[in-house]
C-alpha cells in the first residue's frame, strides 16, 4: 500500500469561522447594549414616577402639618378669649368683695389693696390678649395662603421636575408630551379631584368643613372645654337643712353666626354662691334655694356674635345651667377682644379621596430615540450584509419604558407612640402627616393605552 501526503489551504474555513464569530460578537454586543439601555430606561421611568409620587406625598403632608397648625392657632384664640373672660371675672369678683368687706376695719384695707391690684393687672392684660388675637388671626390667614401656594406650585412644578429627573438619570432619555397625555390626567385627578379647598361658602360638600370644626372642638384643653368645679371648705359646707355651695363654671366655644358668615369665639367664666335649704312640698323633697353671683366675665373675639342670644346650655362649660344668673350678667357685659375672621379655607380630601388611603396611580412614559441606543448601526460597525442589527426594530423607532407610582397613607403600627388609642384602622386624612410614596404595577388598561398611543406616533 502506498501512502501520499495531501496539501491545501484552511483560509476558506477560517474566513467562514471568523465571519460567524464576528456575527456572534456583534449579536452579543447588541444584546448587552439593549439589555443595559432597557434597564437604565426602566430605572429612569421608575425614578421619575417615584419622584412625582414623593411630591404628592410631601404636598399632602405639608397640608396635614398646616391643618394641625391651624387647629392649634384656633385653640390659641379660644384660650386668649377664655383668659380675657377669666380675668374680667376675677376683677368683678374683687370689686364685689370690696363692696362687701372694704368697710370692715383692717380687713377692708387688705381687700381693697387686692381689688386694686387685680384691677391694674386686668387693665394691662386685656390689651395684651387683644393684640395676640390679631396675631393669631394673621397666622390663620398665612397658613391658609401657604397651603394654596404649595398646592398650585406642586401642579406647575410637577411636570418640570419630572423632566429634570429624567435628564439627571439619562441625558439621552426624554419625557415625550405626546406619550404622556395621561400624566396630565393623573396629576389633575390627584390635585383637583382627590383633594379640595374647603370654606364655609362651599355648598357642594360641607362634611369636611364640619369635621374641621369638630377637630378644633376636640383639640381644646380643659380650660377652654370647661373649667367647672366646686370650691372646698370653707366656701362649700352643709349644715342640714342648710347648704352653701360655691360653684365655678366657664369655657370657650366656637359659635356660628349664620350661613356663610364667619364664626366667632366666645367665652364666659362665672363664680356664684348657692344658698339652699332642704324642704318638702307635698310628696317631693329636695334642696331649694337661689344663686348669688360673685363674679362674671364674658368675651367674644369679634363683634359679630351676641352672647345674649346664645341660649345653648352646653356652651361655656355648661355655665348657663350651673350659674344661670351670673352667665346672664357675663353676656350682658360682654367685651370684644381682637378681630377674629373665623375659620379660613383649608385643604382636605374631597369625595374621590374620602375614606381612601391611596391616590390614583401616576403613570410616566419615558422613551429614547433609536439612534441614541448604542448598537452597531449607530456605531457604524459592519457591512449591511454582515450587520446582525439590520433586523432590529423598535416601536415608533424608539425604546419605551412605563412606570406607575402612587401616594398612600399608613399610620405606623410598630411604634407605640403613634398607635391609635382605640386601635382602629385610620383612613387617609389631612390631619396626620403619614403620606408616603411607592411604585405600583401599571394596570393592563394603561399598558394598552400607552401601546396604542405609541403605535400612532
mmCIF file with all atom_site columns, C-alpha atoms in Angstrom, residues 276-369:
data_model
loop_
_atom_site.group_PDB
_atom_site.id
_atom_site.type_symbol
_atom_site.label_atom_id
_atom_site.label_alt_id
_atom_site.label_comp_id
_atom_site.label_asym_id
_atom_site.label_entity_id
_atom_site.label_seq_id
_atom_site.pdbx_PDB_ins_code
_atom_site.Cartn_x
_atom_site.Cartn_y
_atom_site.Cartn_z
_atom_site.occupancy
_atom_site.B_iso_or_equiv
_atom_site.pdbx_formal_charge
_atom_site.auth_seq_id
_atom_site.auth_comp_id
_atom_site.auth_asym_id
_atom_site.auth_atom_id
_atom_site.pdbx_PDB_model_num
ATOM 1  C CA . UNK A 1 276 ? -80.019 76.196 99.612  1.00 0.00 ? 276 UNK A CA 1
ATOM 2  C CA . UNK A 1 277 ? -82.267 74.641 102.208 1.00 0.00 ? 277 UNK A CA 1
ATOM 3  C CA . UNK A 1 278 ? -83.833 71.215 102.200 1.00 0.00 ? 278 UNK A CA 1
ATOM 4  C CA . UNK A 1 279 ? -87.638 71.142 102.351 1.00 0.00 ? 279 UNK A CA 1
ATOM 5  C CA . UNK A 1 280 ? -90.611 69.238 101.099 1.00 0.00 ? 280 UNK A CA 1
ATOM 6  C CA . UNK A 1 281 ? -93.549 70.400 99.044  1.00 0.00 ? 281 UNK A CA 1
ATOM 7  C CA . UNK A 1 282 ? -96.242 67.792 99.068  1.00 0.00 ? 282 UNK A CA 1
ATOM 8  C CA . UNK A 1 283 ? -94.564 64.469 98.392  1.00 0.00 ? 283 UNK A CA 1
ATOM 9  C CA . UNK A 1 284 ? -91.477 65.978 96.779  1.00 0.00 ? 284 UNK A CA 1
ATOM 10 C CA . UNK A 1 285 ? -88.403 66.763 98.879  1.00 0.00 ? 285 UNK A CA 1
ATOM 11 C CA . UNK A 1 286 ? -85.231 68.366 97.553  1.00 0.00 ? 286 UNK A CA 1
ATOM 12 C CA . UNK A 1 287 ? -82.666 71.122 98.009  1.00 0.00 ? 287 UNK A CA 1
ATOM 13 C CA . UNK A 1 288 ? -84.129 74.504 97.112  1.00 0.00 ? 288 UNK A CA 1
ATOM 14 C CA . UNK A 1 289 ? -82.520 77.901 97.031  1.00 0.00 ? 289 UNK A CA 1
ATOM 15 C CA . UNK A 1 290 ? -81.068 80.658 94.914  1.00 0.00 ? 290 UNK A CA 1
ATOM 16 C CA . UNK A 1 291 ? -77.891 81.831 93.219  1.00 0.00 ? 291 UNK A CA 1
ATOM 17 C CA . UNK A 1 292 ? -75.847 84.811 94.323  1.00 0.00 ? 292 UNK A CA 1
ATOM 18 C CA . UNK A 1 293 ? -73.442 85.844 91.526  1.00 0.00 ? 293 UNK A CA 1
ATOM 19 C CA . UNK A 1 294 ? -69.970 86.692 92.817  1.00 0.00 ? 294 UNK A CA 1
ATOM 20 C CA . UNK A 1 295 ? -68.005 87.227 89.617  1.00 0.00 ? 295 UNK A CA 1
ATOM 21 C CA . UNK A 1 296 ? -68.592 87.089 85.897  1.00 0.00 ? 296 UNK A CA 1
ATOM 22 C CA . UNK A 1 297 ? -66.816 87.801 82.653  1.00 0.00 ? 297 UNK A CA 1
ATOM 23 C CA . UNK A 1 298 ? -67.833 87.452 79.018  1.00 0.00 ? 298 UNK A CA 1
ATOM 24 C CA . UNK A 1 299 ? -65.584 87.941 75.987  1.00 0.00 ? 299 UNK A CA 1
ATOM 25 C CA . UNK A 1 300 ? -66.014 87.494 72.254  1.00 0.00 ? 300 UNK A CA 1
ATOM 26 C CA . UNK A 1 301 ? -63.327 87.501 69.570  1.00 0.00 ? 301 UNK A CA 1
ATOM 27 C CA . UNK A 1 302 ? -65.200 89.935 67.307  1.00 0.00 ? 302 UNK A CA 1
ATOM 28 C CA . UNK A 1 303 ? -68.391 91.976 67.189  1.00 0.00 ? 303 UNK A CA 1
ATOM 29 C CA . UNK A 1 304 ? -70.395 89.539 65.048  1.00 0.00 ? 304 UNK A CA 1
ATOM 30 C CA . UNK A 1 305 ? -71.536 87.323 67.915  1.00 0.00 ? 305 UNK A CA 1
ATOM 31 C CA . UNK A 1 306 ? -74.010 88.418 70.576  1.00 0.00 ? 306 UNK A CA 1
ATOM 32 C CA . UNK A 1 307 ? -73.687 86.325 73.712  1.00 0.00 ? 307 UNK A CA 1
ATOM 33 C CA . UNK A 1 308 ? -77.138 87.430 74.902  1.00 0.00 ? 308 UNK A CA 1
ATOM 34 C CA . UNK A 1 309 ? -78.666 85.476 72.019  1.00 0.00 ? 309 UNK A CA 1
ATOM 35 C CA . UNK A 1 310 ? -76.748 82.268 72.684  1.00 0.00 ? 310 UNK A CA 1
ATOM 36 C CA . UNK A 1 311 ? -79.008 80.043 74.749  1.00 0.00 ? 311 UNK A CA 1
ATOM 37 C CA . UNK A 1 312 ? -77.247 76.708 74.307  1.00 0.00 ? 312 UNK A CA 1
ATOM 38 C CA . UNK A 1 313 ? -76.863 75.366 77.839  1.00 0.00 ? 313 UNK A CA 1
ATOM 39 C CA . UNK A 1 314 ? -73.900 73.208 76.777  1.00 0.00 ? 314 UNK A CA 1
ATOM 40 C CA . UNK A 1 315 ? -71.763 76.196 75.834  1.00 0.00 ? 315 UNK A CA 1
ATOM 41 C CA . UNK A 1 316 ? -69.116 77.752 78.084  1.00 0.00 ? 316 UNK A CA 1
ATOM 42 C CA . UNK A 1 317 ? -68.690 74.657 80.231  1.00 0.00 ? 317 UNK A CA 1
ATOM 43 C CA . UNK A 1 318 ? -72.464 74.482 80.812  1.00 0.00 ? 318 UNK A CA 1
ATOM 44 C CA . UNK A 1 319 ? -72.256 77.811 82.617  1.00 0.00 ? 319 UNK A CA 1
ATOM 45 C CA . UNK A 1 320 ? -75.866 78.687 81.731  1.00 0.00 ? 320 UNK A CA 1
ATOM 46 C CA . UNK A 1 321 ? -77.003 75.560 83.542  1.00 0.00 ? 321 UNK A CA 1
ATOM 47 C CA . UNK A 1 322 ? -74.642 75.745 86.523  1.00 0.00 ? 322 UNK A CA 1
ATOM 48 C CA . UNK A 1 323 ? -74.633 79.531 87.137  1.00 0.00 ? 323 UNK A CA 1
ATOM 49 C CA . UNK A 1 324 ? -77.525 80.973 85.067  1.00 0.00 ? 324 UNK A CA 1
ATOM 50 C CA . UNK A 1 325 ? -77.743 84.418 86.723  1.00 0.00 ? 325 UNK A CA 1
ATOM 51 C CA . UNK A 1 326 ? -74.009 85.022 86.607  1.00 0.00 ? 326 UNK A CA 1
ATOM 52 C CA . UNK A 1 327 ? -73.908 83.856 82.970  1.00 0.00 ? 327 UNK A CA 1
ATOM 53 C CA . UNK A 1 328 ? -76.631 86.329 82.012  1.00 0.00 ? 328 UNK A CA 1
ATOM 54 C CA . UNK A 1 329 ? -74.554 89.084 83.605  1.00 0.00 ? 329 UNK A CA 1
ATOM 55 C CA . UNK A 1 330 ? -71.463 87.896 81.714  1.00 0.00 ? 330 UNK A CA 1
ATOM 56 C CA . UNK A 1 331 ? -73.400 88.029 78.434  1.00 0.00 ? 331 UNK A CA 1
ATOM 57 C CA . UNK A 1 332 ? -74.868 91.452 79.279  1.00 0.00 ? 332 UNK A CA 1
ATOM 58 C CA . UNK A 1 333 ? -71.439 92.979 79.933  1.00 0.00 ? 333 UNK A CA 1
ATOM 59 C CA . UNK A 1 334 ? -69.598 91.100 77.191  1.00 0.00 ? 334 UNK A CA 1
ATOM 60 C CA . UNK A 1 335 ? -66.423 92.627 75.789  1.00 0.00 ? 335 UNK A CA 1
ATOM 61 C CA . UNK A 1 336 ? -64.759 92.317 72.381  1.00 0.00 ? 336 UNK A CA 1
ATOM 62 C CA . UNK A 1 337 ? -61.099 91.389 72.129  1.00 0.00 ? 337 UNK A CA 1
ATOM 63 C CA . UNK A 1 338 ? -59.423 91.349 68.727  1.00 0.00 ? 338 UNK A CA 1
ATOM 64 C CA . UNK A 1 339 ? -60.631 90.982 65.157  1.00 0.00 ? 339 UNK A CA 1
ATOM 65 C CA . UNK A 1 340 ? -61.057 87.271 64.520  1.00 0.00 ? 340 UNK A CA 1
ATOM 66 C CA . UNK A 1 341 ? -62.262 86.413 60.988  1.00 0.00 ? 341 UNK A CA 1
ATOM 67 C CA . UNK A 1 342 ? -63.464 82.860 61.520  1.00 0.00 ? 342 UNK A CA 1
ATOM 68 C CA . UNK A 1 343 ? -62.230 79.596 60.043  1.00 0.00 ? 343 UNK A CA 1
ATOM 69 C CA . UNK A 1 344 ? -60.049 80.183 56.992  1.00 0.00 ? 344 UNK A CA 1
ATOM 70 C CA . UNK A 1 345 ? -60.209 77.955 53.859  1.00 0.00 ? 345 UNK A CA 1
ATOM 71 C CA . UNK A 1 346 ? -58.207 74.757 54.161  1.00 0.00 ? 346 UNK A CA 1
ATOM 72 C CA . UNK A 1 347 ? -57.426 71.657 52.103  1.00 0.00 ? 347 UNK A CA 1
ATOM 73 C CA . UNK A 1 348 ? -58.896 68.247 52.849  1.00 0.00 ? 348 UNK A CA 1
ATOM 74 C CA . UNK A 1 349 ? -59.764 65.064 50.962  1.00 0.00 ? 349 UNK A CA 1
ATOM 75 C CA . UNK A 1 350 ? -62.651 65.507 48.563  1.00 0.00 ? 350 UNK A CA 1
ATOM 76 C CA . UNK A 1 351 ? -65.323 62.955 47.758  1.00 0.00 ? 351 UNK A CA 1
ATOM 77 C CA . UNK A 1 352 ? -62.949 60.996 45.492  1.00 0.00 ? 352 UNK A CA 1
ATOM 78 C CA . UNK A 1 353 ? -60.422 60.699 48.335  1.00 0.00 ? 353 UNK A CA 1
ATOM 79 C CA . UNK A 1 354 ? -62.734 60.357 51.317  1.00 0.00 ? 354 UNK A CA 1
ATOM 80 C CA . UNK A 1 355 ? -62.357 57.035 53.177  1.00 0.00 ? 355 UNK A CA 1
ATOM 81 C CA . UNK A 1 356 ? -59.445 56.067 50.932  1.00 0.00 ? 356 UNK A CA 1
ATOM 82 C CA . UNK A 1 357 ? -55.813 55.522 51.779  1.00 0.00 ? 357 UNK A CA 1
ATOM 83 C CA . UNK A 1 358 ? -54.089 55.884 48.412  1.00 0.00 ? 358 UNK A CA 1
ATOM 84 C CA . UNK A 1 359 ? -54.208 58.126 45.389  1.00 0.00 ? 359 UNK A CA 1
ATOM 85 C CA . UNK A 1 360 ? -54.696 57.198 41.794  1.00 0.00 ? 360 UNK A CA 1
ATOM 86 C CA . UNK A 1 361 ? -51.549 55.921 40.057  1.00 0.00 ? 361 UNK A CA 1
ATOM 87 C CA . UNK A 1 362 ? -49.291 58.454 38.397  1.00 0.00 ? 362 UNK A CA 1
ATOM 88 C CA . UNK A 1 363 ? -48.112 56.884 35.121  1.00 0.00 ? 363 UNK A CA 1
ATOM 89 C CA . UNK A 1 364 ? -44.929 58.040 33.406  1.00 0.00 ? 364 UNK A CA 1
ATOM 90 C CA . UNK A 1 365 ? -43.726 57.031 29.933  1.00 0.00 ? 365 UNK A CA 1
ATOM 91 C CA . UNK A 1 366 ? -40.026 57.613 29.223  1.00 0.00 ? 366 UNK A CA 1
ATOM 92 C CA . UNK A 1 367 ? -38.545 56.982 25.783  1.00 0.00 ? 367 UNK A CA 1
ATOM 93 C CA . UNK A 1 368 ? -35.222 57.112 23.994  1.00 0.00 ? 368 UNK A CA 1
ATOM 94 C CA . UNK A 1 369 ? -34.770 57.517 20.219  1.00 0.00 ? 369 UNK A CA 1
#
